[in-house]
Each structure stands twice: as structure tokens, then as C-alpha cells.
Amino acid sequence: MKRPARRLTLALFVLWTSASGASAYTGATCLAADNESRAACVAMIGAVRELMVDGNSSDPACARVGRDDMALTDGVIDWIKSRPDRHGDDLANLIREALLSIDPCTQRSLIPEMPTGDPIDTD
């Protein structure tokens, strides 16, 4: 699959999971013991990471070859575990924050920070 098509597919996955009300994924998804939640967590980390990685980076440290994706996934899960007060927050936002703090190869511009306040409230 070509990179733009893959990014579109992943973006749609992230949007769908973020917008699906009652079944929305939260940080607790990554901490659950069942295999289905664990798989959803790992898939979401992969999707968000793919959207945030700069494919045009000339930094050799960011080359996909030789990178340990599971170590980065475990790092994101550890980051979420270390913030128990945030376990109820939206999973895509938590993953974005974790990647920005632990992986220098991510880009802030591809997934803008989601507003947490009321967009109508101007006070």
C-alpha cells in the first residue's frame, strides 16, 4: 500500500475509534488484562505513531530499519501507566503526548492537540 493511502487508512482508524462514543478507547485500554484490549492498544499506538512519524526525515536515527517498534510501544504503555490520573483520558491523545515525550522522531504537526475545554465556553 502506498504511503498516502496507508496514512489515510490509519487516520480514518484513529478518527473512528476516537469518535465512537461508548466504545471509545481510553488509557485504561492499555492496562486491561484481556487480549482484545491489549491488541486495540497496540494497534492504536501503531496507527498514531505512523501518522506522527516524518517519512521525509533525513535524520539517520529516525530510519525505520533497525528501530525496535515493540520497545517504543512498551515505552508508550509505561508512560500511560505512570499517569494513573489520566487513565480515563482519550487513548489517541495520551499516545500522542507519550510519543512526543519519548520519541524524537514524531511530529507535532500531523496530529494537532485536541481541545479539552468546552469550545462554546469563552470565559
Tab-separated table of N, CA, C and O in Angstrom:
chain	number	residue	atom	x	y	z
A	1	MET	N	0.843	-1.167	0.000
A	1	MET	CA	0.000	0.000	0.000
A	1	MET	C	0.892	1.234	0.000
A	1	MET	O	1.853	1.316	0.743
A	2	LYS	N	0.584	2.180	-0.837
A	2	LYS	CA	1.379	3.393	-0.904
A	2	LYS	C	1.200	4.188	0.377
A	2	LYS	O	0.170	4.129	1.021
A	3	ARG	N	2.226	4.956	0.720
A	3	ARG	CA	2.245	5.681	1.986
A	3	ARG	C	1.047	6.625	2.177
A	3	ARG	O	0.440	6.605	3.235
A	4	PRO	N	0.649	7.467	1.196
A	4	PRO	CA	-0.510	8.341	1.412
A	4	PRO	C	-1.795	7.550	1.680
A	4	PRO	O	-2.593	7.926	2.525
A	5	ALA	N	-1.996	6.462	0.975
A	5	ALA	CA	-3.187	5.645	1.191
A	5	ALA	C	-3.148	5.005	2.573
A	5	ALA	O	-4.166	4.914	3.258
A	6	ARG	N	-1.978	4.572	2.997
A	6	ARG	CA	-1.841	3.974	4.320
A	6	ARG	C	-2.113	5.001	5.402
A	6	ARG	O	-2.788	4.720	6.380
A	7	ARG	N	-1.591	6.213	5.219
A	7	ARG	CA	-1.836	7.271	6.201
A	7	ARG	C	-3.321	7.600	6.285
A	7	ARG	O	-3.853	7.829	7.354
A	8	LEU	N	-4.002	7.626	5.154
A	8	LEU	CA	-5.438	7.902	5.147
A	8	LEU	C	-6.182	6.809	5.903
A	8	LEU	O	-7.055	7.091	6.714
A	9	THR	N	-5.831	5.561	5.645
A	9	THR	CA	-6.466	4.441	6.329
A	9	THR	C	-6.252	4.544	7.832
A	9	THR	O	-7.178	4.367	8.617
A	10	LEU	N	-5.028	4.843	8.242
A	10	LEU	CA	-4.729	4.964	9.665
A	10	LEU	C	-5.436	6.165	10.287
A	10	LEU	O	-5.920	6.090	11.406
A	11	ALA	N	-5.489	7.261	9.556
A	11	ALA	CA	-6.180	8.450	10.069
A	11	ALA	C	-7.658	8.148	10.277
A	11	ALA	O	-8.244	8.544	11.289
A	12	LEU	N	-8.261	7.432	9.343
A	12	LEU	CA	-9.661	7.060	9.485
A	12	LEU	C	-9.867	6.134	10.678
A	12	LEU	O	-10.848	6.253	11.409
A	13	PHE	N	-8.922	5.219	10.918
A	13	PHE	CA	-8.990	4.323	12.072
A	13	PHE	C	-8.962	5.128	13.366
A	13	PHE	O	-9.768	4.918	14.262
A	14	VAL	N	-8.026	6.063	13.464
A	14	VAL	CA	-7.903	6.876	14.672
A	14	VAL	C	-9.148	7.725	14.873
A	14	VAL	O	-9.688	7.818	15.978
A	15	LEU	N	-9.642	8.341	13.812
A	15	LEU	CA	-10.854	9.153	13.925
A	15	LEU	C	-12.056	8.312	14.324
A	15	LEU	O	-12.863	8.707	15.160
A	16	TRP	N	-12.181	7.137	13.728
A	16	TRP	CA	-13.298	6.264	14.053
A	16	TRP	C	-13.262	5.846	15.514
A	16	TRP	O	-14.268	5.893	16.202
A	17	THR	N	-12.088	5.434	15.999
A	17	THR	CA	-12.001	4.986	17.389
A	17	THR	C	-12.194	6.142	18.354
A	17	THR	O	-12.763	5.968	19.423
A	18	SER	N	-11.751	7.335	17.987
A	18	SER	CA	-11.916	8.489	18.862
A	18	SER	C	-13.361	8.964	18.902
A	18	SER	O	-13.809	9.520	19.893
A	19	ALA	N	-14.096	8.765	17.818
A	19	ALA	CA	-15.459	9.289	17.719
A	19	ALA	C	-16.532	8.291	18.122
A	19	ALA	O	-17.701	8.634	18.158
A	20	SER	N	-16.149	7.081	18.435
A	20	SER	CA	-17.161	6.067	18.704
A	20	SER	C	-17.556	6.052	20.182
A	20	SER	O	-17.292	5.107	20.890
A	21	GLY	N	-18.194	7.094	20.632
A	21	GLY	CA	-18.752	7.324	21.962
A	21	GLY	C	-18.541	6.278	23.028
A	21	GLY	O	-17.551	6.293	23.731
A	22	ALA	N	-19.496	5.367	23.183
A	22	ALA	CA	-19.468	4.419	24.290
A	22	ALA	C	-18.288	3.461	24.212
A	22	ALA	O	-17.819	2.969	25.228
A	23	SER	N	-17.822	3.175	23.025
A	23	SER	CA	-16.712	2.237	22.898
A	23	SER	C	-15.377	2.957	22.694
A	23	SER	O	-14.428	2.363	22.223
A	24	ALA	N	-15.322	4.227	23.052
A	24	ALA	CA	-14.077	4.981	22.879
A	24	ALA	C	-12.979	4.374	23.743
A	24	ALA	O	-13.217	3.955	24.875
A	25	TYR	N	-11.791	4.354	23.199
A	25	TYR	CA	-10.645	3.815	23.930
A	25	TYR	C	-10.055	4.881	24.838
A	25	TYR	O	-9.940	6.039	24.458
A	26	THR	N	-9.671	4.443	26.034
A	26	THR	CA	-9.026	5.340	26.990
A	26	THR	C	-7.689	4.732	27.401
A	26	THR	O	-7.338	3.629	26.966
A	27	GLY	N	-6.974	5.439	28.244
A	27	GLY	CA	-5.699	4.924	28.733
A	27	GLY	C	-5.857	3.577	29.425
A	27	GLY	O	-4.944	2.750	29.397
A	28	ALA	N	-7.025	3.344	30.041
A	28	ALA	CA	-7.276	2.076	30.720
A	28	ALA	C	-7.267	0.904	29.747
A	28	ALA	O	-7.006	-0.235	30.146
A	29	THR	N	-7.515	1.154	28.480
A	29	THR	CA	-7.490	0.097	27.465
A	29	THR	C	-6.122	-0.580	27.444
A	29	THR	O	-6.022	-1.797	27.322
A	30	CYS	N	-5.067	0.213	27.579
A	30	CYS	CA	-3.705	-0.334	27.525
A	30	CYS	C	-3.323	-1.073	28.804
A	30	CYS	O	-2.325	-1.782	28.826
A	31	LEU	N	-4.101	-0.895	29.859
A	31	LEU	CA	-3.782	-1.528	31.131
A	31	LEU	C	-4.638	-2.753	31.412
A	31	LEU	O	-4.404	-3.463	32.380
A	32	ALA	N	-5.634	-2.992	30.565
A	32	ALA	CA	-6.532	-4.128	30.757
A	32	ALA	C	-5.794	-5.442	30.523
A	32	ALA	O	-4.822	-5.505	29.767
A	33	ALA	N	-6.268	-6.494	31.186
A	33	ALA	CA	-5.604	-7.799	31.102
A	33	ALA	C	-6.052	-8.615	29.891
A	33	ALA	O	-5.334	-9.532	29.473
A	34	ASP	N	-7.206	-8.287	29.306
A	34	ASP	CA	-7.697	-9.131	28.213
A	34	ASP	C	-6.943	-8.834	26.915
A	34	ASP	O	-6.475	-7.729	26.670
A	35	ASN	N	-6.849	-9.876	26.083
A	35	ASN	CA	-6.093	-9.787	24.824
A	35	ASN	C	-6.695	-8.800	23.838
A	35	ASN	O	-5.972	-8.152	23.087
A	36	GLU	N	-8.019	-8.679	23.813
A	36	GLU	CA	-8.674	-7.767	22.876
A	36	GLU	C	-8.293	-6.311	23.168
A	36	GLU	O	-7.976	-5.553	22.252
A	37	SER	N	-8.302	-5.937	24.437
A	37	SER	CA	-7.916	-4.567	24.806
A	37	SER	C	-6.442	-4.324	24.516
A	37	SER	O	-6.063	-3.264	24.013
A	38	ARG	N	-5.616	-5.296	24.826
A	38	ARG	CA	-4.178	-5.170	24.564
A	38	ARG	C	-3.919	-4.998	23.066
A	38	ARG	O	-3.124	-4.157	22.659
A	39	ALA	N	-4.603	-5.774	22.247
A	39	ALA	CA	-4.440	-5.663	20.794
A	39	ALA	C	-4.919	-4.301	20.293
A	39	ALA	O	-4.280	-3.693	19.427
A	40	ALA	N	-6.026	-3.815	20.839
A	40	ALA	CA	-6.529	-2.491	20.446
A	40	ALA	C	-5.529	-1.405	20.832
A	40	ALA	O	-5.284	-0.472	20.057
A	41	CYS	N	-4.935	-1.529	21.993
A	41	CYS	CA	-3.935	-0.559	22.450
A	41	CYS	C	-2.726	-0.542	21.519
A	41	CYS	O	-2.287	0.520	21.068
A	42	VAL	N	-2.190	-1.715	21.227
A	42	VAL	CA	-1.009	-1.821	20.360
A	42	VAL	C	-1.319	-1.294	18.958
A	42	VAL	O	-0.518	-0.576	18.349
A	43	ALA	N	-2.519	-1.621	18.442
A	43	ALA	CA	-2.913	-1.134	17.112
A	43	ALA	C	-3.036	0.385	17.099
A	43	ALA	O	-2.602	1.041	16.146
A	44	MET	N	-3.612	0.942	18.159
A	44	MET	CA	-3.770	2.395	18.228
A	44	MET	C	-2.408	3.084	18.328
A	44	MET	O	-2.178	4.101	17.680
A	45	ILE	N	-1.491	2.523	19.104
A	45	ILE	CA	-0.142	3.096	19.206
A	45	ILE	C	0.516	3.082	17.835
A	45	ILE	O	1.104	4.071	17.397
A	46	GLY	N	0.405	1.966	17.120
A	46	GLY	CA	0.990	1.873	15.782
A	46	GLY	C	0.388	2.872	14.817
A	46	GLY	O	1.097	3.504	14.027
A	47	ALA	N	-0.939	3.034	14.878
A	47	ALA	CA	-1.616	3.958	13.963
A	47	ALA	C	-1.226	5.405	14.252
A	47	ALA	O	-0.894	6.160	13.332
A	48	VAL	N	-1.252	5.797	15.514
A	48	VAL	CA	-0.890	7.173	15.861
A	48	VAL	C	0.573	7.436	15.534
A	48	VAL	O	0.925	8.465	14.976
A	49	ARG	N	1.419	6.473	15.830
A	49	ARG	CA	2.848	6.634	15.543
A	49	ARG	C	3.098	6.798	14.049
A	49	ARG	O	3.879	7.641	13.618
A	50	GLU	N	2.414	5.993	13.247
A	50	GLU	CA	2.582	6.079	11.795
A	50	GLU	C	2.182	7.454	11.282
A	50	GLU	O	2.820	8.009	10.389
A	51	LEU	N	1.130	8.015	11.857
A	51	LEU	CA	0.689	9.340	11.442
A	51	LEU	C	1.653	10.435	11.877
A	51	LEU	O	1.744	11.476	11.236
A	52	MET	N	2.365	10.202	12.963
A	52	MET	CA	3.234	11.243	13.511
A	52	MET	C	4.667	11.184	13.011
A	52	MET	O	5.400	12.147	13.133
A	53	VAL	N	5.092	10.046	12.478
A	53	VAL	CA	6.486	9.894	12.042
A	53	VAL	C	6.703	10.654	10.737
A	53	VAL	O	5.895	10.601	9.822
A	54	ASP	N	7.800	11.348	10.682
A	54	ASP	CA	8.159	12.106	9.482
A	54	ASP	C	8.886	11.187	8.515
A	54	ASP	O	10.045	10.843	8.720
A	55	GLY	N	8.204	10.786	7.459
A	55	GLY	CA	8.800	9.893	6.464
A	55	GLY	C	9.889	10.555	5.644
A	55	GLY	O	10.685	9.890	4.999
A	56	ASN	N	9.954	11.875	5.668
A	56	ASN	CA	10.954	12.599	4.893
A	56	ASN	C	12.153	13.026	5.725
A	56	ASN	O	13.001	13.763	5.243
A	57	SER	N	12.219	12.582	6.962
A	57	SER	CA	13.310	12.987	7.842
A	57	SER	C	14.644	12.476	7.306
A	57	SER	O	14.770	11.344	6.871
A	58	SER	N	15.635	13.339	7.351
A	58	SER	CA	16.973	12.936	6.915
A	58	SER	C	17.821	12.480	8.097
A	58	SER	O	18.982	12.124	7.930
A	59	ASP	N	17.261	12.489	9.288
A	59	ASP	CA	17.974	12.068	10.489
A	59	ASP	C	18.144	10.549	10.460
A	59	ASP	O	17.154	9.817	10.471
A	60	PRO	N	19.383	10.045	10.434
A	60	PRO	CA	19.583	8.598	10.371
A	60	PRO	C	19.033	7.871	11.596
A	60	PRO	O	18.694	6.699	11.526
A	61	ALA	N	18.915	8.560	12.725
A	61	ALA	CA	18.374	7.926	13.925
A	61	ALA	C	16.894	7.605	13.773
A	61	ALA	O	16.355	6.778	14.504
A	62	CYS	N	16.228	8.251	12.830
A	62	CYS	CA	14.793	8.042	12.630
A	62	CYS	C	14.488	7.019	11.540
A	62	CYS	O	13.328	6.806	11.207
A	63	ALA	N	15.499	6.391	10.986
A	63	ALA	CA	15.279	5.387	9.945
A	63	ALA	C	14.475	4.228	10.517
A	63	ALA	O	14.708	3.801	11.645
A	64	ARG	N	13.500	3.747	9.762
A	64	ARG	CA	12.639	2.649	10.234
A	64	ARG	C	13.435	1.348	10.406
A	64	ARG	O	13.108	0.537	11.251
A	65	VAL	N	14.477	1.170	9.588
A	65	VAL	CA	15.272	-0.044	9.669
A	65	VAL	C	16.052	-0.038	10.984
A	65	VAL	O	16.697	0.929	11.340
A	66	GLY	N	15.958	-1.106	11.715
A	66	GLY	CA	16.725	-1.238	12.942
A	66	GLY	C	16.049	-0.637	14.165
A	66	GLY	O	16.588	-0.722	15.258
A	67	ARG	N	14.857	-0.039	14.011
A	67	ARG	CA	14.152	0.523	15.167
A	67	ARG	C	13.352	-0.578	15.836
A	67	ARG	O	12.772	-1.427	15.182
A	68	ASP	N	13.305	-0.542	17.141
A	68	ASP	CA	12.564	-1.543	17.900
A	68	ASP	C	11.160	-1.005	18.188
A	68	ASP	O	10.959	-0.274	19.156
A	69	ASP	N	10.207	-1.364	17.333
A	69	ASP	CA	8.841	-0.870	17.475
A	69	ASP	C	8.183	-1.328	18.768
A	69	ASP	O	7.428	-0.580	19.383
A	70	MET	N	8.445	-2.557	19.205
A	70	MET	CA	7.823	-3.043	20.438
A	70	MET	C	8.391	-2.322	21.658
A	70	MET	O	7.671	-2.075	22.621
A	71	ALA	N	9.672	-1.968	21.625
A	71	ALA	CA	10.246	-1.209	22.739
A	71	ALA	C	9.570	0.156	22.840
A	71	ALA	O	9.280	0.636	23.944
A	72	LEU	N	9.308	0.783	21.699
A	72	LEU	CA	8.623	2.073	21.696
A	72	LEU	C	7.171	1.899	22.172
A	72	LEU	O	6.672	2.704	22.961
A	73	THR	N	6.510	0.839	21.737
A	73	THR	CA	5.151	0.551	22.187
A	73	THR	C	5.117	0.343	23.696
A	73	THR	O	4.261	0.894	24.396
A	74	ASP	N	6.071	-0.440	24.206
A	74	ASP	CA	6.153	-0.655	25.654
A	74	ASP	C	6.427	0.652	26.391
A	74	ASP	O	5.904	0.884	27.479
A	75	GLY	N	7.232	1.524	25.781
A	75	GLY	CA	7.505	2.828	26.381
A	75	GLY	C	6.258	3.683	26.483
A	75	GLY	O	6.041	4.375	27.484
A	76	VAL	N	5.421	3.640	25.461
A	76	VAL	CA	4.155	4.387	25.486
A	76	VAL	C	3.254	3.830	26.584
A	76	VAL	O	2.655	4.583	27.358
A	77	ILE	N	3.147	2.510	26.672
A	77	ILE	CA	2.309	1.895	27.709
A	77	ILE	C	2.839	2.242	29.095
A	77	ILE	O	2.057	2.573	30.002
A	78	ASP	N	4.149	2.207	29.283
A	78	ASP	CA	4.742	2.595	30.574
A	78	ASP	C	4.446	4.054	30.900
A	78	ASP	O	4.187	4.403	32.051
A	79	TRP	N	4.492	4.918	29.872
A	79	TRP	CA	4.192	6.341	30.069
A	79	TRP	C	2.756	6.494	30.558
A	79	TRP	O	2.476	7.262	31.463
A	80	ILE	N	1.833	5.742	29.950
A	80	ILE	CA	0.429	5.803	30.367
A	80	ILE	C	0.265	5.252	31.785
A	80	ILE	O	-0.439	5.839	32.612
A	81	LYS	N	0.933	4.129	32.087
A	81	LYS	CA	0.863	3.541	33.435
A	81	LYS	C	1.328	4.520	34.505
A	81	LYS	O	0.792	4.532	35.607
A	82	SER	N	2.318	5.318	34.173
A	82	SER	CA	2.892	6.231	35.171
A	82	SER	C	2.014	7.450	35.441
A	82	SER	O	2.366	8.291	36.263
A	83	ARG	N	0.879	7.545	34.773
A	83	ARG	CA	-0.047	8.673	34.957
A	83	ARG	C	-1.448	8.148	35.288
A	83	ARG	O	-2.368	8.266	34.484
A	84	PRO	N	-1.624	7.583	36.486
A	84	PRO	CA	-2.924	6.987	36.829
A	84	PRO	C	-4.088	7.975	36.792
A	84	PRO	O	-5.221	7.576	36.530
A	85	ASP	N	-3.817	9.235	37.005
A	85	ASP	CA	-4.877	10.236	36.962
A	85	ASP	C	-5.381	10.483	35.540
A	85	ASP	O	-6.421	11.117	35.343
A	86	ARG	N	-4.682	9.979	34.543
A	86	ARG	CA	-5.049	10.198	33.143
A	86	ARG	C	-5.598	8.938	32.471
A	86	ARG	O	-5.861	8.945	31.279
A	87	HIS	N	-5.764	7.858	33.203
A	87	HIS	CA	-6.210	6.589	32.607
A	87	HIS	C	-7.576	6.681	31.952
A	87	HIS	O	-7.896	5.882	31.079
A	88	GLY	N	-8.394	7.643	32.321
A	88	GLY	CA	-9.701	7.817	31.706
A	88	GLY	C	-9.695	8.727	30.491
A	88	GLY	O	-10.712	8.906	29.836
A	89	ASP	N	-8.535	9.299	30.161
A	89	ASP	CA	-8.417	10.209	29.018
A	89	ASP	C	-8.426	9.439	27.696
A	89	ASP	O	-8.122	8.249	27.649
A	90	ASP	N	-8.748	10.140	26.632
A	90	ASP	CA	-8.769	9.578	25.287
A	90	ASP	C	-7.418	8.954	24.940
A	90	ASP	O	-6.370	9.590	25.104
A	91	LEU	N	-7.441	7.727	24.462
A	91	LEU	CA	-6.214	6.982	24.190
A	91	LEU	C	-5.357	7.637	23.107
A	91	LEU	O	-4.136	7.717	23.250
A	92	ALA	N	-5.973	8.120	22.033
A	92	ALA	CA	-5.177	8.734	20.958
A	92	ALA	C	-4.411	9.959	21.477
A	92	ALA	O	-3.246	10.155	21.122
A	93	ASN	N	-5.041	10.763	22.328
A	93	ASN	CA	-4.351	11.929	22.884
A	93	ASN	C	-3.205	11.515	23.805
A	93	ASN	O	-2.132	12.124	23.792
A	94	LEU	N	-3.432	10.486	24.621
A	94	LEU	CA	-2.369	10.006	25.511
A	94	LEU	C	-1.184	9.472	24.706
A	94	LEU	O	-0.023	9.747	25.036
A	95	ILE	N	-1.470	8.721	23.666
A	95	ILE	CA	-0.398	8.172	22.829
A	95	ILE	C	0.382	9.304	22.175
A	95	ILE	O	1.616	9.285	22.140
A	96	ARG	N	-0.319	10.299	21.670
A	96	ARG	CA	0.332	11.451	21.048
A	96	ARG	C	1.282	12.132	22.038
A	96	ARG	O	2.436	12.395	21.729
A	97	GLU	N	0.802	12.386	23.248
A	97	GLU	CA	1.645	13.017	24.264
A	97	GLU	C	2.845	12.145	24.614
A	97	GLU	O	3.966	12.644	24.766
A	98	ALA	N	2.606	10.847	24.763
A	98	ALA	CA	3.694	9.932	25.101
A	98	ALA	C	4.761	9.920	24.010
A	98	ALA	O	5.954	10.008	24.290
A	99	LEU	N	4.321	9.822	22.758
A	99	LEU	CA	5.280	9.795	21.650
A	99	LEU	C	6.085	11.085	21.578
A	99	LEU	O	7.290	11.058	21.309
A	100	LEU	N	5.422	12.203	21.818
A	100	LEU	CA	6.142	13.475	21.776
A	100	LEU	C	7.183	13.573	22.883
A	100	LEU	O	8.200	14.227	22.715
A	101	SER	N	6.941	12.895	23.987
A	101	SER	CA	7.901	12.982	25.087
A	101	SER	C	8.989	11.912	25.037
A	101	SER	O	10.069	12.124	25.564
A	102	ILE	N	8.719	10.771	24.381
A	102	ILE	CA	9.727	9.705	24.399
A	102	ILE	C	10.360	9.402	23.049
A	102	ILE	O	11.384	8.737	22.991
A	103	ASP	N	9.755	9.869	21.955
A	103	ASP	CA	10.294	9.565	20.625
A	103	ASP	C	10.584	10.849	19.861
A	103	ASP	O	9.671	11.548	19.443
A	104	PRO	N	11.856	11.167	19.661
A	104	PRO	CA	12.209	12.417	18.982
A	104	PRO	C	11.849	12.437	17.494
A	104	PRO	O	11.918	13.484	16.864
A	105	CYS	N	11.413	11.315	16.960
A	105	CYS	CA	11.133	11.246	15.526
A	105	CYS	C	9.668	11.508	15.188
A	105	CYS	O	9.249	11.312	14.057
A	106	THR	N	8.890	11.914	16.151
A	106	THR	CA	7.486	12.200	15.867
A	106	THR	C	7.303	13.672	15.533
A	106	THR	O	8.131	14.511	15.866
A	107	GLN	N	6.211	13.962	14.901
A	107	GLN	CA	5.912	15.339	14.505
A	107	GLN	C	4.639	15.815	15.170
A	107	GLN	O	3.630	15.126	15.136
A	108	ARG	N	4.680	16.981	15.726
A	108	ARG	CA	3.515	17.584	16.356
A	108	ARG	C	2.492	18.029	15.304
A	108	ARG	O	1.298	18.030	15.555
A	109	SER	N	2.932	18.373	14.122
A	109	SER	CA	2.042	18.998	13.147
A	109	SER	C	1.012	18.055	12.530
A	109	SER	O	-0.010	18.502	12.049
A	110	LEU	N	1.260	16.747	12.516
A	110	LEU	CA	0.338	15.846	11.839
A	110	LEU	C	-0.909	15.537	12.647
A	110	LEU	O	-1.964	15.304	12.097
A	111	ILE	N	-0.792	15.517	13.959
A	111	ILE	CA	-1.951	15.288	14.805
A	111	ILE	C	-1.987	16.422	15.819
A	111	ILE	O	-1.294	16.390	16.821
A	112	PRO	N	-2.754	17.462	15.551
A	112	PRO	CA	-2.797	18.586	16.473
A	112	PRO	C	-3.410	18.186	17.810
A	112	PRO	O	-4.211	17.263	17.878
A	113	GLU	N	-3.010	18.873	18.843
A	113	GLU	CA	-3.541	18.597	20.169
A	113	GLU	C	-5.044	18.845	20.170
A	113	GLU	O	-5.527	19.837	19.641
A	114	MET	N	-5.767	17.923	20.755
A	114	MET	CA	-7.218	18.036	20.808
A	114	MET	C	-7.608	18.983	21.942
A	114	MET	O	-7.051	18.892	23.029
A	115	PRO	N	-8.553	19.872	21.706
A	115	PRO	CA	-9.002	20.760	22.776
A	115	PRO	C	-9.718	19.961	23.854
A	115	PRO	O	-10.479	19.044	23.552
A	116	THR	N	-9.459	20.290	25.112
A	116	THR	CA	-10.098	19.566	26.204
A	116	THR	C	-11.233	20.362	26.820
A	116	THR	O	-12.071	19.801	27.491
A	117	GLY	N	-11.266	21.683	26.603
A	117	GLY	CA	-12.310	22.501	27.178
A	117	GLY	C	-13.539	22.571	26.297
A	117	GLY	O	-13.585	22.017	25.204
A	118	ASP	N	-14.527	23.252	26.783
A	118	ASP	CA	-15.761	23.457	26.053
A	118	ASP	C	-15.532	24.512	24.970
A	118	ASP	O	-15.190	25.641	25.271
A	119	PRO	N	-15.701	24.158	23.672
A	119	PRO	CA	-15.421	25.123	22.611
A	119	PRO	C	-16.396	26.297	22.586
A	119	PRO	O	-16.110	27.340	22.040
A	120	ILE	N	-17.564	26.150	23.221
A	120	ILE	CA	-18.551	27.222	23.249
A	120	ILE	C	-18.283	28.189	24.391
A	120	ILE	O	-18.550	29.377	24.310
A	121	ASP	N	-17.715	27.666	25.474
A	121	ASP	CA	-17.431	28.489	26.654
A	121	ASP	C	-16.255	29.412	26.363
A	121	ASP	O	-15.147	28.951	26.127
A	122	THR	N	-16.488	30.714	26.375
A	122	THR	CA	-15.422	31.685	26.056
A	122	THR	C	-14.871	32.362	27.292
A	122	THR	O	-14.055	33.257	27.191
A	123	ASP	N	-15.345	31.976	28.466
A	123	ASP	CA	-14.838	32.592	29.698
A	123	ASP	C	-13.499	32.051	30.081
A	123	ASP	O	-13.107	31.016	29.926
